Short mmCIF file of C-alpha atoms in Angstrom, two decimals:
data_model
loop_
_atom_site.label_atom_id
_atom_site.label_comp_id
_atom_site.label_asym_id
_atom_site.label_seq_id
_atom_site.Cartn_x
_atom_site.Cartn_y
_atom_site.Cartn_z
CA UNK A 227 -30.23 60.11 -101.96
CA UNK A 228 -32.14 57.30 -100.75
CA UNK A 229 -30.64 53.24 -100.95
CA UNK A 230 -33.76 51.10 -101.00
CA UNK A 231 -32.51 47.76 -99.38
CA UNK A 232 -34.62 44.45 -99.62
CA UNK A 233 -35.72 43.22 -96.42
CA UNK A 234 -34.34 39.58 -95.09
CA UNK A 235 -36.57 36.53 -93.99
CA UNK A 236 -34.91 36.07 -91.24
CA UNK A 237 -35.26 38.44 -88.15
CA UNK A 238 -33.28 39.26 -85.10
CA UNK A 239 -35.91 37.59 -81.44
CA UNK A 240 -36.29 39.97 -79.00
CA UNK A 241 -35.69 43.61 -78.52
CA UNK A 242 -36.28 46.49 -75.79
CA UNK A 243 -38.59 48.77 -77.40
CA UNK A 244 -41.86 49.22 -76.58
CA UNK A 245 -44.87 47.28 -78.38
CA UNK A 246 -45.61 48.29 -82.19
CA UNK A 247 -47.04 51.62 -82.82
CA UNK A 248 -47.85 51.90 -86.17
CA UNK A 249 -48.32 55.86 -85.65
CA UNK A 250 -44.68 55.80 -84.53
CA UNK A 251 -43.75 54.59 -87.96
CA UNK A 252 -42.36 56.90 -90.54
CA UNK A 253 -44.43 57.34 -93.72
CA UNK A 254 -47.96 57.86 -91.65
CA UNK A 255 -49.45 58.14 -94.94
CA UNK A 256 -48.85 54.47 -95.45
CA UNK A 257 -50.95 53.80 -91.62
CA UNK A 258 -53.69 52.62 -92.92
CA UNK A 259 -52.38 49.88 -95.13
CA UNK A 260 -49.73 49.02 -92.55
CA UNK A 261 -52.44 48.46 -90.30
CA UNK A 262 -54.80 46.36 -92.90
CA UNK A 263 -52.02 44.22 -93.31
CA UNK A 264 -51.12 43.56 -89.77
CA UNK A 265 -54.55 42.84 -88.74
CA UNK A 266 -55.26 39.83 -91.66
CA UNK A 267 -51.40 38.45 -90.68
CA UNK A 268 -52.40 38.14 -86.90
CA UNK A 269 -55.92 36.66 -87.63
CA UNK A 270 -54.38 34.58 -90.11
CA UNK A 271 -51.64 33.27 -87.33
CA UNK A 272 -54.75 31.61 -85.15
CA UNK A 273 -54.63 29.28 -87.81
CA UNK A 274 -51.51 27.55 -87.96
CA UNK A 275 -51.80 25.21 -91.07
CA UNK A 276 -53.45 27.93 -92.38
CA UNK A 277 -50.29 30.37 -91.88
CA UNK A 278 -48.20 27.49 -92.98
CA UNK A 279 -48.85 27.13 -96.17
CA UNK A 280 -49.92 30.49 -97.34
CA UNK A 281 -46.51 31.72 -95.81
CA UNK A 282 -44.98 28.36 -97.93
CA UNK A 283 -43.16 27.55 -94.27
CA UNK A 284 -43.20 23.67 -92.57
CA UNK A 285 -44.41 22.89 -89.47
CA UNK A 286 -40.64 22.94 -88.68
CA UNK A 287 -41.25 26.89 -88.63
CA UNK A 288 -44.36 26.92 -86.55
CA UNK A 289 -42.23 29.66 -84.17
CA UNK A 290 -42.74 32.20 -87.29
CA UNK A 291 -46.44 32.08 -86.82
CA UNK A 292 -46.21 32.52 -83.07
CA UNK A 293 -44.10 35.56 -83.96
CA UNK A 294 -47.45 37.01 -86.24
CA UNK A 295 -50.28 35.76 -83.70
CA UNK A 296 -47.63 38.22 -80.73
CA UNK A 297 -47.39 40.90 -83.26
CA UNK A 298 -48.73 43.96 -81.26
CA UNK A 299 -47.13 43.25 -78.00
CA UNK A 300 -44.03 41.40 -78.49
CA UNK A 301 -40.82 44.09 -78.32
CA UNK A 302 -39.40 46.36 -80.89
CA UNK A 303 -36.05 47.28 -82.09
CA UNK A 304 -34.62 49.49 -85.17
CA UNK A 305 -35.28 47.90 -88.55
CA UNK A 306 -31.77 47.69 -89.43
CA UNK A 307 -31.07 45.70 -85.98
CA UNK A 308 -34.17 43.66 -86.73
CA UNK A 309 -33.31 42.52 -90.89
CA UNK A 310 -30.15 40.13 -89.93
CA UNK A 311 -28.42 37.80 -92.53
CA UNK A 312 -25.44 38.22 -95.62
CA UNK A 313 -26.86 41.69 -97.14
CA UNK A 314 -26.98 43.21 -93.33
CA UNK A 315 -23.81 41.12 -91.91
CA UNK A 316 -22.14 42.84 -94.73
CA UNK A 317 -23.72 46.63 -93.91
CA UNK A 318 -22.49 45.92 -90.39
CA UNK A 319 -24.71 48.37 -88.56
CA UNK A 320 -22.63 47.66 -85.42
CA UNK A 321 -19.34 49.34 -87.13
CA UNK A 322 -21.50 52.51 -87.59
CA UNK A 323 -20.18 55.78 -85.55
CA UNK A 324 -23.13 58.11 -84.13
CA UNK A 325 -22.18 60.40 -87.22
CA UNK A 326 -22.72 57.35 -89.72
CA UNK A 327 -25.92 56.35 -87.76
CA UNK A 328 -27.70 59.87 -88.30
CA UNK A 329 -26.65 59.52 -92.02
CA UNK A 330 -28.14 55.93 -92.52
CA UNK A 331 -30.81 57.22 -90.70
CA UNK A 332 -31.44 60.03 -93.89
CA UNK A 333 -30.29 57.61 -96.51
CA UNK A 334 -31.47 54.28 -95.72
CA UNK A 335 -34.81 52.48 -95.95
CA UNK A 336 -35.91 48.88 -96.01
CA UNK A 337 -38.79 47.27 -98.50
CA UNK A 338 -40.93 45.48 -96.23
CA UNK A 339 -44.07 43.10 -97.41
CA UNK A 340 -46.17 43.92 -94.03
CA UNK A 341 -44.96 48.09 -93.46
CA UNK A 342 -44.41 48.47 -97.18
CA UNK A 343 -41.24 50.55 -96.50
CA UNK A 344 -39.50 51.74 -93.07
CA UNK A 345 -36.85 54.32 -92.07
CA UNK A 346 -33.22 52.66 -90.57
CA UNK A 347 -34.93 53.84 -87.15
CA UNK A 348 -38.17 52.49 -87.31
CA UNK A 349 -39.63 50.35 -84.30
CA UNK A 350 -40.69 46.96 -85.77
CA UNK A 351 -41.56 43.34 -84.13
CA UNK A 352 -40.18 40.28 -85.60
CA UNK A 353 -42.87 38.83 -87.92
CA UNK A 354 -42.61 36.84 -91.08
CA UNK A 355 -44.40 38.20 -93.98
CA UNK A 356 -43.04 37.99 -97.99
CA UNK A 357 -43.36 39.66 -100.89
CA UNK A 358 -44.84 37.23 -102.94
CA UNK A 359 -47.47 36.00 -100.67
CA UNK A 360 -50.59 36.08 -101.16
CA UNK A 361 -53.04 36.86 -97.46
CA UNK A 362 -56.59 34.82 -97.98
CA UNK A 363 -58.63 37.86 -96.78
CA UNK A 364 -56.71 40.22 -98.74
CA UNK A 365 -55.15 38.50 -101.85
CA UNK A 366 -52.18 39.08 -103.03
CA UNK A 367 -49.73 42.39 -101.42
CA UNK A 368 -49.14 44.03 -105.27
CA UNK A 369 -52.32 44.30 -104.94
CA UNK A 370 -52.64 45.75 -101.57
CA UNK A 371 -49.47 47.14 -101.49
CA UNK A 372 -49.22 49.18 -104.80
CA UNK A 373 -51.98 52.08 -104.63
CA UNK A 374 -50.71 52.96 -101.15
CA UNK A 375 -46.51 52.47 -101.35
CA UNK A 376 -46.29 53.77 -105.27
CA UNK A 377 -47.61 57.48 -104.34
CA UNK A 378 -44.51 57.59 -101.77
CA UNK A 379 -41.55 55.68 -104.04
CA UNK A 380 -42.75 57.85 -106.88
CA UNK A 381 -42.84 61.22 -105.40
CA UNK A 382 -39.09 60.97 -103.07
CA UNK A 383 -37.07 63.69 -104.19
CA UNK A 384 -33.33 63.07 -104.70
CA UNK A 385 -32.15 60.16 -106.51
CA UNK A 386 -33.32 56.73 -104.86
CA UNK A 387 -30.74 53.94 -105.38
CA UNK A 388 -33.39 50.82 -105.73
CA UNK A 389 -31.88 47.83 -104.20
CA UNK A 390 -35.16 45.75 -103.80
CA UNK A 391 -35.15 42.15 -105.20
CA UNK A 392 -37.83 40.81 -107.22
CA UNK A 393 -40.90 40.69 -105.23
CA UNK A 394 -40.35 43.66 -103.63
CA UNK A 395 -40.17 45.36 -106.35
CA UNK A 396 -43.37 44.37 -107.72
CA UNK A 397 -45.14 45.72 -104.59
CA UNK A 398 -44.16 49.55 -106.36
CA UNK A 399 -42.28 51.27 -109.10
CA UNK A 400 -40.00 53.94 -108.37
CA UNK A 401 -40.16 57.46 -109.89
CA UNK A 402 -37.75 58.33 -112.87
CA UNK A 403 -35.38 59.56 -110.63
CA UNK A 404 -34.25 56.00 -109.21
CA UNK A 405 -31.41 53.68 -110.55
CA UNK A 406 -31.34 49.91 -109.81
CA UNK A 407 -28.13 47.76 -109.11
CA UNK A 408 -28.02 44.31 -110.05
CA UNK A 409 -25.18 42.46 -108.87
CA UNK A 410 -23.12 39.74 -111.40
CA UNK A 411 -20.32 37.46 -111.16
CA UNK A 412 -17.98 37.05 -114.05
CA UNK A 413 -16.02 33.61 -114.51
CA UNK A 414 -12.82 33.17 -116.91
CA UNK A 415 -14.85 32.82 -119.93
CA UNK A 416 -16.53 35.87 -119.19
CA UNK A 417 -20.16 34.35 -118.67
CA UNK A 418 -21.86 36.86 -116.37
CA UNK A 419 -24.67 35.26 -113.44
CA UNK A 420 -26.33 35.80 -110.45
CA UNK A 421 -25.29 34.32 -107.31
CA UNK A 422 -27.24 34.98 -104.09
CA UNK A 423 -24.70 35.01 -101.17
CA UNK A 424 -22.82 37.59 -103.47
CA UNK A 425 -25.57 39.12 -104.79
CA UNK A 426 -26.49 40.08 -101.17
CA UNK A 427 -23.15 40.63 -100.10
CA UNK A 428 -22.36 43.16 -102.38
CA UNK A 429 -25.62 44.88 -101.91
CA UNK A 430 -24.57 45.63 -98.26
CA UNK A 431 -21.51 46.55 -98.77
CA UNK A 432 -22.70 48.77 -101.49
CA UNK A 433 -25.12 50.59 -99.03
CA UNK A 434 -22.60 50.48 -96.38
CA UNK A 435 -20.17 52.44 -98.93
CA UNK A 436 -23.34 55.14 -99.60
CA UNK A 437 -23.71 55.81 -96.32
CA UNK A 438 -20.31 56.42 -95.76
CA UNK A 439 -19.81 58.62 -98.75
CA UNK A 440 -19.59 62.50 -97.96
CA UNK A 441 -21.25 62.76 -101.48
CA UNK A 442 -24.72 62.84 -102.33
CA UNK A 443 -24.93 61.70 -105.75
CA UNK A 444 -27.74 62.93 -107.78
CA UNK A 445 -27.43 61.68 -110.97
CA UNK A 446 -26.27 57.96 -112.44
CA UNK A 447 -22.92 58.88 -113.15
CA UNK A 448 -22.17 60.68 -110.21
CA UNK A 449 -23.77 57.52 -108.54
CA UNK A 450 -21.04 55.12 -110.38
CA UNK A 451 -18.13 57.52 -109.84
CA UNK A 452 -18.53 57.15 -105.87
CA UNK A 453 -18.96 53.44 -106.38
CA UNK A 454 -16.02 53.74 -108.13
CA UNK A 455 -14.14 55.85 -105.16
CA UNK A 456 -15.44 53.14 -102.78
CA UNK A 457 -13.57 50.16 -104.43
CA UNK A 458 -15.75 48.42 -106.70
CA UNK A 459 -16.29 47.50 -110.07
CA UNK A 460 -19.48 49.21 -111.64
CA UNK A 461 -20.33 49.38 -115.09
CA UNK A 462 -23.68 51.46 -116.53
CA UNK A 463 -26.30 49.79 -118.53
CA UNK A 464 -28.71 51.78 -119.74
CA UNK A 465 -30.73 55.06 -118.47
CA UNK A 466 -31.54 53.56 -115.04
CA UNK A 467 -29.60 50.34 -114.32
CA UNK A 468 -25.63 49.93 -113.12
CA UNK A 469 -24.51 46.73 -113.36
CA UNK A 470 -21.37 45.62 -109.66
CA UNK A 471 -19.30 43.26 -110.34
CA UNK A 472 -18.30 40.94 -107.55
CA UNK A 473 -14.01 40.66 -107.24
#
C-alpha cells in the first residue's frame, strides 16, 4: 500500500542535511525532470516580480523567492519534517516510534509540483513551487510533469491510497489499482460539503491511521474496513472513490 499525501505551501526554514542531491532522491527515473524543473525555478527567482506573480505571491512573500534563488545549497531535511501545516500537524510525525517511522517510510509519499513525488525520507530544501503554476520557460507542470510522473503512479504495485488535491492530481493519473478519499462534512439537514481545515485534518489523520495499521489492505473494501477499525466514518462510492466523514 502506498498513501499519496498532497504536499503543503508552507515549509518548515532550516534543516541539517546536506545541500540537495537530486541523485539522492528516490524515484531516479524522475532525475531528469526534477532537475528541469529546479533549474527554470532558480533562474526564474533572479527575477523577483517575475517569481511574484507567476508564483501568484505579494511582495509581502518576497522570502519564498529567496528560498528558490538558495535552492541547491540551502539545508535539507526529510519531506515529512519539511511539509508543515493542518494535514501534517494532524499526521504528527513527531509521535512516530522508530517501528512506525520505517513503516511510513514504505507507505508514505508526498505529491510535490517541483520533485513530482518523494519518499517520507527524502532530502528536500524549502522552496515554493504549486501545482497549478505555470514556469515561463517551461509552461505549465501537467505538461512537464505528466510524461515523466504518470509511468511511475501507473506502474506501483499494491494498492495506492490517492490523497492528492486537485492540482496535484492533474500533474498524473494513478493506475487502476488506486482509490481516492475525499473528505465531507455533514450538517443536520444532511447537506454534505467540503471544508478545508477538515478536509486536511482528516486526511492526516487518515494516513496517520494507515501507517499505523498492521494491515496492508489491498483491495477497497479491505481499505474501508481498517478505516473502519481506526475510528472513522467511511462510506464507498463507486469502484475507486471512499467517501470520510468528519465527526
Amino acid at each position: 500500500m502506498l498513501v499519496l499525501l498532497p504536499p503543503s505551501e508552507t515549509k518548515a526554514d532550516g534543516g541539517d542535511g546536506p545541500p540537495l542531491d537530486l541523485d539522492a532522491l528516490s524515484h531516479p527515473e524522475l532525475g531528469p525532470t526534477r532537475r528541469k524543473v529546479a533549474e527554470a525555478l532558480t533562474e526564474l527567482a533572479a527575477d523577483v516580480p517575475a517569481s511574484l506573480a507567476a508564483l501568484g505571491i505579494s511582495e509581502r512573500q518576497s522570502d519564498e523567492v529567496a528560498r528558490n534563488a538558495a535552492l541547491w545549497t540551502s539545508p535539507t531535511m526529510p519531506a515529512l519534517r519539511r511539509y508543515t501545516g493542518v494535514l501534517y500537524d494532524a499526521l504528527d510525525i513527531k509521535s512516530f516510534t522508530r517501528a512506525t517511522l520505517a513503516k511510513a517510510q514504505r507507505r508514505l509519499a508526498v505529491a510535490s509540483a517541483l520533485f513530482g513525488i518523494v519518499s517520507a525520507t527524502d532530502r528536500i530544501p524549502a522552496y515554493r513551487l504549486s501545482g497549478g503554476t505555470t514556469l515561463p520557460s517551461l509552461g505549465t507542470l501537467r505538461g512537464v510533469w505528466k510524461p515523466a510522473l504518470e509511468p511511475v503512479l501507473t506502474g506501483v504495485e499494491g494498492l495506492v491510497v490517492d490523497l492528492r488535491s486537485g492540482s496535484y492530481s492533474a500533474l498524473a493519473k494513478t493506475g487502476p489499482n488506486s482509490v481516492t478519499v475525499r473528505v465531507v462534512t455533514e450538517d443536520e439537514r444532511g447537506n454534505r460539503t467540503t471544508v478545508s481545515h477538515f478536509n486536511k485534518a482528516y486526511k492526516g489523520r487518515l494516513a496517520a491511521a494507515l501507517v499505523a495499521s498492521r494491515a496492508d489492505p489491498s483491495t477497497v473494501d479491505k481499505l474501508a474496513t481498517v478505516i473502519s477499525k481506526a475510528g472513522m466514518t467511511v462510506e464507498r462510492d463507486g469502484d475507486r472513490e471512499l467517501v470520510l466523514l468528519t465527526n
